[in-house]
PDB file of C-alpha atoms in Angstrom:
ATOM      1  CA  GLU A   1     -78.426 -12.423 -93.673  1.00  0.00           C
ATOM      2  CA  VAL A   2     -81.738 -14.069 -92.833  1.00  0.00           C
ATOM      3  CA  SER A   3     -81.688 -17.101 -90.549  1.00  0.00           C
ATOM      4  CA  THR A   4     -84.577 -19.457 -90.003  1.00  0.00           C
ATOM      5  CA  GLU A   5     -85.808 -19.360 -86.421  1.00  0.00           C
ATOM      6  CA  ASP A   6     -88.481 -21.314 -84.652  1.00  0.00           C
ATOM      7  CA  PRO A   7     -91.425 -18.858 -84.628  1.00  0.00           C
ATOM      8  CA  GLU A   8     -92.330 -20.091 -81.152  1.00  0.00           C
ATOM      9  CA  THR A   9     -89.010 -18.893 -79.669  1.00  0.00           C
ATOM     10  CA  ALA A  10     -87.839 -16.183 -82.100  1.00  0.00           C
ATOM     11  CA  PHE A  11     -89.305 -13.399 -79.942  1.00  0.00           C
ATOM     12  CA  CYS A  12     -88.869 -15.068 -76.543  1.00  0.00           C
ATOM     13  CA  THR A  13     -86.658 -13.600 -73.821  1.00  0.00           C
ATOM     14  CA  LEU A  14     -84.835 -15.102 -70.824  1.00  0.00           C
ATOM     15  CA  ALA A  15     -87.296 -13.453 -68.423  1.00  0.00           C
ATOM     16  CA  ASN A  16     -90.910 -12.521 -69.069  1.00  0.00           C
ATOM     17  CA  ARG A  17     -91.079  -8.920 -70.320  1.00  0.00           C
ATOM     18  CA  GLU A  18     -94.739  -8.602 -69.375  1.00  0.00           C
ATOM     19  CA  ASP A  19     -93.866  -9.040 -65.679  1.00  0.00           C
ATOM     20  CA  LEU A  20     -91.453  -6.095 -65.845  1.00  0.00           C
ATOM     21  CA  ASN A  21     -94.024  -3.236 -65.868  1.00  0.00           C
ATOM     22  CA  PRO A  22     -91.251  -0.590 -66.075  1.00  0.00           C
ATOM     23  CA  GLU A  23     -91.730   2.814 -64.510  1.00  0.00           C
ATOM     24  CA  GLU A  24     -91.811   5.613 -67.077  1.00  0.00           C
ATOM     25  CA  GLY A  25     -88.683   7.748 -66.867  1.00  0.00           C
ATOM     26  CA  SER A  26     -86.499   4.816 -65.790  1.00  0.00           C
ATOM     27  CA  ILE A  27     -83.647   3.029 -67.551  1.00  0.00           C
ATOM     28  CA  TYR A  28     -85.825  -0.110 -67.580  1.00  0.00           C
ATOM     29  CA  HIS A  29     -88.481   1.809 -69.513  1.00  0.00           C
ATOM     30  CA  CYS A  30     -85.839   3.018 -71.996  1.00  0.00           C
ATOM     31  CA  LEU A  31     -84.618  -0.544 -72.576  1.00  0.00           C
ATOM     32  CA  TYR A  32     -88.183  -1.835 -72.810  1.00  0.00           C
ATOM     33  CA  GLN A  33     -89.027   0.727 -75.508  1.00  0.00           C
ATOM     34  CA  PHE A  34     -85.769   0.125 -77.405  1.00  0.00           C
ATOM     35  CA  THR A  35     -86.389  -3.646 -77.545  1.00  0.00           C
ATOM     36  CA  ARG A  36     -90.146  -3.564 -78.136  1.00  0.00           C
ATOM     37  CA  ASN A  37     -91.782  -5.732 -80.797  1.00  0.00           C
ATOM     38  CA  GLU A  38     -92.481  -3.721 -83.955  1.00  0.00           C
ATOM     39  CA  LYS A  39     -94.933  -4.551 -86.749  1.00  0.00           C
ATOM     40  CA  LEU A  40     -93.689  -3.849 -90.276  1.00  0.00           C
ATOM     41  CA  THR A  41     -96.681  -3.123 -92.522  1.00  0.00           C
ATOM     42  CA  GLU A  42     -97.630  -1.067 -95.614  1.00  0.00           C
ATOM     43  CA  THR A  43     -94.520   0.784 -96.868  1.00  0.00           C
ATOM     44  CA  ASN A  44     -92.363  -0.929 -94.213  1.00  0.00           C
ATOM     45  CA  ARG A  45     -93.157  -4.465 -95.380  1.00  0.00           C
ATOM     46  CA  LEU A  46     -90.247  -6.833 -96.064  1.00  0.00           C
ATOM     47  CA  LEU A  47     -89.362  -8.322 -99.422  1.00  0.00           C
ATOM     48  CA  CYS A  48     -90.016 -12.062 -99.116  1.00  0.00           C
ATOM     49  CA  ASP A  49     -87.861 -14.221-101.408  1.00  0.00           C
ATOM     50  CA  VAL A  50     -89.707 -17.372-100.387  1.00  0.00           C
ATOM     51  CA  CYS A  51     -93.122 -15.896-101.217  1.00  0.00           C
ATOM     52  CA  THR A  52     -91.815 -14.467-104.490  1.00  0.00           C
ATOM     53  CA  GLN A  53     -90.268 -17.732-105.676  1.00  0.00           C
ATOM     54  CA  ARG A  54     -93.305 -19.689-104.593  1.00  0.00           C
ATOM     55  CA  HIS A  55     -95.507 -17.449-106.743  1.00  0.00           C
ATOM     56  CA  TYR A  56     -93.266 -16.706-109.747  1.00  0.00           C
ATOM     57  CA  GLY A  57     -90.744 -19.534-109.769  1.00  0.00           C
ATOM     58  CA  PRO A  58     -86.896 -19.292-109.806  1.00  0.00           C
ATOM     59  CA  LYS A  59     -85.378 -15.936-108.922  1.00  0.00           C
ATOM     60  CA  LYS A  60     -83.695 -15.503-112.324  1.00  0.00           C
ATOM     61  CA  ASN A  61     -87.118 -15.304-113.986  1.00  0.00           C
ATOM     62  CA  ILE A  62     -88.445 -12.601-111.638  1.00  0.00           C
ATOM     63  CA  LYS A  63     -88.645  -8.971-112.730  1.00  0.00           C
ATOM     64  CA  SER A  64     -87.969  -6.396-110.031  1.00  0.00           C
ATOM     65  CA  GLU A  65     -91.531  -5.042-110.113  1.00  0.00           C
ATOM     66  CA  LYS A  66     -92.887  -8.539-109.377  1.00  0.00           C
ATOM     67  CA  TYR A  67     -91.259  -9.014-105.994  1.00  0.00           C
ATOM     68  CA  ILE A  68     -93.729  -9.863-103.244  1.00  0.00           C
ATOM     69  CA  TYR A  69     -93.608  -7.970 -99.953  1.00  0.00           C
ATOM     70  CA  THR A  70     -95.082  -9.282 -96.728  1.00  0.00           C
ATOM     71  CA  ASN A  71     -95.994  -7.996 -93.268  1.00  0.00           C
ATOM     72  CA  ALA A  72     -93.443  -8.884 -90.610  1.00  0.00           C
ATOM     73  CA  LYS A  73     -92.411  -8.406 -86.994  1.00  0.00           C
ATOM     74  CA  LYS A  74     -89.072  -7.001 -85.837  1.00  0.00           C
ATOM     75  CA  GLN A  75     -87.488  -6.979 -82.403  1.00  0.00           C
ATOM     76  CA  MET A  76     -83.977  -6.072 -81.270  1.00  0.00           C
ATOM     77  CA  LEU A  77     -82.747  -8.274 -78.407  1.00  0.00           C
ATOM     78  CA  ILE A  78     -79.346  -8.952 -76.829  1.00  0.00           C
ATOM     79  CA  SER A  79     -77.813 -12.170 -78.166  1.00  0.00           C
ATOM     80  CA  LEU A  80     -74.495 -11.938 -76.275  1.00  0.00           C
ATOM     81  CA  ALA A  81     -74.380 -10.408 -72.782  1.00  0.00           C
ATOM     82  CA  PRO A  82     -71.225  -8.224 -72.560  1.00  0.00           C
ATOM     83  CA  PRO A  83     -68.771  -8.372 -69.623  1.00  0.00           C
ATOM     84  CA  VAL A  84     -69.099  -4.580 -69.317  1.00  0.00           C
ATOM     85  CA  LEU A  85     -72.404  -2.911 -70.173  1.00  0.00           C
ATOM     86  CA  THR A  86     -72.279   0.720 -71.370  1.00  0.00           C
ATOM     87  CA  LEU A  87     -75.587   2.567 -71.708  1.00  0.00           C
ATOM     88  CA  HIS A  88     -75.562   5.838 -73.641  1.00  0.00           C
ATOM     89  CA  LEU A  89     -78.614   8.018 -73.020  1.00  0.00           C
ATOM     90  CA  LYS A  90     -79.764  10.268 -75.842  1.00  0.00           C
ATOM     91  CA  ARG A  91     -79.735  13.668 -74.176  1.00  0.00           C
ATOM     92  CA  PHE A  92     -80.943  15.792 -77.103  1.00  0.00           C
ATOM     93  CA  GLN A  93     -84.034  16.165 -79.260  1.00  0.00           C
ATOM     94  CA  GLN A  94     -84.905  17.899 -82.505  1.00  0.00           C
ATOM     95  CA  ALA A  95     -87.022  21.044 -82.163  1.00  0.00           C
ATOM     96  CA  GLY A  96     -87.637  22.361 -85.658  1.00  0.00           C
ATOM     97  CA  PHE A  97     -84.187  23.141 -87.049  1.00  0.00           C
ATOM     98  CA  ASN A  98     -82.638  23.291 -83.593  1.00  0.00           C
ATOM     99  CA  LEU A  99     -81.329  20.712 -81.173  1.00  0.00           C
ATOM    100  CA  ARG A 100     -82.098  21.067 -77.503  1.00  0.00           C
ATOM    101  CA  LYS A 101     -80.803  19.199 -74.502  1.00  0.00           C
ATOM    102  CA  VAL A 102     -83.051  16.813 -72.577  1.00  0.00           C
ATOM    103  CA  ASN A 103     -82.609  17.563 -68.865  1.00  0.00           C
ATOM    104  CA  ARG A 104     -85.088  15.001 -67.560  1.00  0.00           C
ATOM    105  CA  HIS A 105     -83.823  12.741 -64.772  1.00  0.00           C
ATOM    106  CA  ILE A 106     -83.752   9.074 -65.758  1.00  0.00           C
ATOM    107  CA  LYS A 107     -83.892   6.636 -62.847  1.00  0.00           C
ATOM    108  CA  PHE A 108     -81.264   3.896 -62.856  1.00  0.00           C
ATOM    109  CA  PRO A 109     -80.505   1.172 -60.280  1.00  0.00           C
ATOM    110  CA  GLU A 110     -77.259  -0.027 -58.726  1.00  0.00           C
ATOM    111  CA  VAL A 111     -78.038  -3.543 -59.976  1.00  0.00           C
ATOM    112  CA  ILE A 112     -79.803  -4.049 -63.301  1.00  0.00           C
ATOM    113  CA  ASP A 113     -81.197  -7.272 -64.762  1.00  0.00           C
ATOM    114  CA  LEU A 114     -80.882  -7.584 -68.553  1.00  0.00           C
ATOM    115  CA  ALA A 115     -82.744 -10.911 -68.780  1.00  0.00           C
ATOM    116  CA  PRO A 116     -86.021  -9.339 -70.049  1.00  0.00           C
ATOM    117  CA  PHE A 117     -84.034  -7.864 -72.960  1.00  0.00           C
ATOM    118  CA  CYS A 118     -81.945 -10.944 -73.853  1.00  0.00           C
ATOM    119  CA  THR A 119     -82.960 -13.550 -76.397  1.00  0.00           C
ATOM    120  CA  VAL A 120     -83.875 -16.910 -74.895  1.00  0.00           C
ATOM    121  CA  LYS A 121     -80.827 -18.330 -76.739  1.00  0.00           C
ATOM    122  CA  CYS A 122     -78.366 -15.767 -75.348  1.00  0.00           C
ATOM    123  CA  LYS A 123     -74.957 -17.261 -76.137  1.00  0.00           C
ATOM    124  CA  ASN A 124     -73.057 -16.717 -72.879  1.00  0.00           C
ATOM    125  CA  VAL A 125     -75.779 -17.298 -70.316  1.00  0.00           C
ATOM    126  CA  ALA A 126     -75.804 -20.683 -68.600  1.00  0.00           C
ATOM    127  CA  GLU A 127     -78.811 -22.852 -69.400  1.00  0.00           C
ATOM    128  CA  GLY A 128     -81.563 -22.404 -66.833  1.00  0.00           C
ATOM    129  CA  ASN A 129     -80.455 -18.904 -65.773  1.00  0.00           C
ATOM    130  CA  THR A 130     -83.293 -16.390 -65.816  1.00  0.00           C
ATOM    131  CA  LYS A 131     -81.226 -13.439 -64.572  1.00  0.00           C
ATOM    132  CA  VAL A 132     -78.397 -11.495 -66.209  1.00  0.00           C
ATOM    133  CA  LEU A 133     -77.252  -9.093 -63.499  1.00  0.00           C
ATOM    134  CA  TYR A 134     -74.950  -6.084 -63.716  1.00  0.00           C
ATOM    135  CA  SER A 135     -73.575  -3.786 -60.999  1.00  0.00           C
ATOM    136  CA  LEU A 136     -73.115  -0.041 -61.509  1.00  0.00           C
ATOM    137  CA  TYR A 137     -69.535   1.236 -61.161  1.00  0.00           C
ATOM    138  CA  GLY A 138     -69.385   4.450 -63.187  1.00  0.00           C
ATOM    139  CA  VAL A 139     -71.528   7.374 -64.344  1.00  0.00           C
ATOM    140  CA  VAL A 140     -70.755  10.310 -66.635  1.00  0.00           C
ATOM    141  CA  GLU A 141     -72.863  13.432 -66.147  1.00  0.00           C
ATOM    142  CA  HIS A 142     -73.154  16.533 -68.326  1.00  0.00           C
ATOM    143  CA  SER A 143     -74.189  19.943 -67.059  1.00  0.00           C
ATOM    144  CA  GLY A 144     -74.956  22.892 -69.290  1.00  0.00           C
ATOM    145  CA  THR A 145     -76.544  23.223 -72.743  1.00  0.00           C
ATOM    146  CA  MET A 146     -75.988  21.865 -76.255  1.00  0.00           C
ATOM    147  CA  ARG A 147     -73.616  24.773 -76.934  1.00  0.00           C
ATOM    148  CA  SER A 148     -71.496  24.591 -73.790  1.00  0.00           C
ATOM    149  CA  GLY A 149     -71.203  22.640 -70.589  1.00  0.00           C
ATOM    150  CA  HIS A 150     -69.039  20.510 -68.354  1.00  0.00           C
ATOM    151  CA  TYR A 151     -68.551  16.758 -67.998  1.00  0.00           C
ATOM    152  CA  THR A 152     -68.024  15.163 -64.591  1.00  0.00           C
ATOM    153  CA  ALA A 153     -67.908  11.539 -63.479  1.00  0.00           C
ATOM    154  CA  TYR A 154     -68.840   9.291 -60.597  1.00  0.00           C
ATOM    155  CA  ALA A 155     -66.656   6.237 -60.014  1.00  0.00           C
ATOM    156  CA  LYS A 156     -66.902   3.462 -57.460  1.00  0.00           C
ATOM    157  CA  MET A 157     -63.739   2.267 -55.717  1.00  0.00           C
ATOM    158  CA  ARG A 158     -64.348  -1.406 -54.948  1.00  0.00           C
ATOM    159  CA  SER A 159     -62.612  -4.757 -54.658  1.00  0.00           C
ATOM    160  CA  MET A 160     -61.621  -6.594 -57.841  1.00  0.00           C
ATOM    161  CA  ASN A 161     -64.371  -8.529 -59.592  1.00  0.00           C
ATOM    162  CA  ASN A 162     -62.590 -11.850 -60.220  1.00  0.00           C
ATOM    163  CA  HIS A 163     -65.622 -13.307 -61.964  1.00  0.00           C
ATOM    164  CA  LEU A 164     -65.559 -10.429 -64.448  1.00  0.00           C
ATOM    165  CA  SER A 165     -61.864 -11.078 -65.122  1.00  0.00           C
ATOM    166  CA  ASP A 166     -62.589 -14.753 -65.798  1.00  0.00           C
ATOM    167  CA  LEU A 167     -65.422 -13.820 -68.123  1.00  0.00           C
ATOM    168  CA  ILE A 168     -63.200 -11.465 -70.132  1.00  0.00           C
ATOM    169  CA  LEU A 169     -60.135 -13.718 -70.266  1.00  0.00           C
ATOM    170  CA  ARG A 170     -61.718 -17.182 -70.573  1.00  0.00           C
ATOM    171  CA  GLY A 171     -65.265 -16.507 -71.648  1.00  0.00           C
ATOM    172  CA  PRO A 172     -67.176 -19.311 -69.851  1.00  0.00           C
ATOM    173  CA  PRO A 173     -70.734 -18.537 -68.755  1.00  0.00           C
ATOM    174  CA  PRO A 174     -70.734 -17.629 -65.061  1.00  0.00           C
ATOM    175  CA  GLN A 175     -72.460 -19.984 -62.686  1.00  0.00           C
ATOM    176  CA  ALA A 176     -73.081 -19.127 -58.998  1.00  0.00           C
ATOM    177  CA  LEU A 177     -71.783 -15.564 -58.700  1.00  0.00           C
ATOM    178  CA  GLU A 178     -72.654 -12.684 -56.424  1.00  0.00           C
ATOM    179  CA  THR A 179     -76.013 -11.029 -56.986  1.00  0.00           C
ATOM    180  CA  GLU A 180     -75.327  -7.944 -54.857  1.00  0.00           C
ATOM    181  CA  PRO A 181     -73.249  -4.897 -55.832  1.00  0.00           C
ATOM    182  CA  ALA A 182     -69.701  -4.885 -54.505  1.00  0.00           C
ATOM    183  CA  LYS A 183     -69.236  -2.756 -51.410  1.00  0.00           C
ATOM    184  CA  GLY A 184     -67.160   0.328 -51.987  1.00  0.00           C
ATOM    185  CA  GLN A 185     -66.956   4.099 -51.889  1.00  0.00           C
ATOM    186  CA  TRP A 186     -68.323   6.385 -54.581  1.00  0.00           C
ATOM    187  CA  PHE A 187     -66.335   9.452 -55.668  1.00  0.00           C
ATOM    188  CA  HIS A 188     -67.300  12.492 -57.718  1.00  0.00           C
ATOM    189  CA  ILE A 189     -64.564  13.618 -60.119  1.00  0.00           C
ATOM    190  CA  SER A 190     -64.587  17.099 -61.682  1.00  0.00           C
ATOM    191  CA  ASP A 191     -61.317  18.047 -63.370  1.00  0.00           C
ATOM    192  CA  THR A 192     -58.749  17.961 -60.542  1.00  0.00           C
ATOM    193  CA  HIS A 193     -61.335  17.859 -57.734  1.00  0.00           C
ATOM    194  CA  VAL A 194     -62.266  14.474 -56.215  1.00  0.00           C
ATOM    195  CA  GLN A 195     -64.837  14.152 -53.454  1.00  0.00           C
ATOM    196  CA  ALA A 196     -66.381  11.161 -51.683  1.00  0.00           C
ATOM    197  CA  VAL A 197     -70.168  11.001 -52.151  1.00  0.00           C
ATOM    198  CA  SER A 198     -73.034   8.728 -51.162  1.00  0.00           C
ATOM    199  CA  ALA A 199     -74.727   6.197 -53.447  1.00  0.00           C
ATOM    200  CA  SER A 200     -77.950   8.237 -53.258  1.00  0.00           C
ATOM    201  CA  LYS A 201     -76.075  11.232 -54.688  1.00  0.00           C
ATOM    202  CA  VAL A 202     -74.919   9.098 -57.608  1.00  0.00           C
ATOM    203  CA  LEU A 203     -78.390   7.691 -58.282  1.00  0.00           C
ATOM    204  CA  SER A 204     -79.874  11.206 -58.346  1.00  0.00           C
ATOM    205  CA  SER A 205     -77.426  12.428 -60.996  1.00  0.00           C
ATOM    206  CA  GLN A 206     -78.456  13.345 -64.534  1.00  0.00           C
ATOM    207  CA  ALA A 207     -76.721  10.421 -66.205  1.00  0.00           C
ATOM    208  CA  TYR A 208     -75.352  10.665 -69.728  1.00  0.00           C
ATOM    209  CA  LEU A 209     -73.318   7.445 -69.715  1.00  0.00           C
ATOM    210  CA  LEU A 210     -73.783   4.465 -67.382  1.00  0.00           C
ATOM    211  CA  PHE A 211     -71.168   1.741 -66.821  1.00  0.00           C
ATOM    212  CA  TYR A 212     -72.126  -1.651 -65.368  1.00  0.00           C
ATOM    213  CA  GLU A 213     -70.031  -4.797 -64.776  1.00  0.00           C
ATOM    214  CA  ARG A 214     -71.413  -8.314 -65.050  1.00  0.00           C
ATOM    215  CA  LEU A 215     -72.327 -10.103 -61.820  1.00  0.00           C
ATOM    216  CA  LEU A 216     -74.400 -13.034 -63.058  1.00  0.00           C
TER     217      LEU A 216
END
């Protein structure tokens, strides 16, 4: 389905992406690359029905080899900010006919702002808001190789996020909510072993899955 958008706002975001300047090897850099503006040219050009009909007339008179293709721009942005944000990091890469695990540490913050990756018309963000904040509450880590390994988790024990409950149950855009992560204790869980750990320990982990809850 193709919808007509104002070309002036079609690629605009809630916060200026150019001010972000993300550090390479960070979750911000991953999101920046995933939502970058792409040019579709040559063999990637899009079939343009409007251009084709303008040139050849009604669609029923057009032969398939006469369709007109045009250069275009494509960008993937968030149109609806979720109550709970789950980020899945691709931890493997193709090496010839083999897959190998990517062990590089990816930096991630306790509070992340999705505004630079949200469309300016994001459906559940109050008008005038230029921040869409999320607080980290869970991490899944994998140790080992592509053939074998072990999954462990970090979870934050914290007070209930009433604003998150309202967002899930009633769905109104949040207004003046907290902008700081909830205070609490982090725990490392490995099978039946549970141990209290510091936030710095969590942030230094080799994350595979990240779980954030909406603050603002």
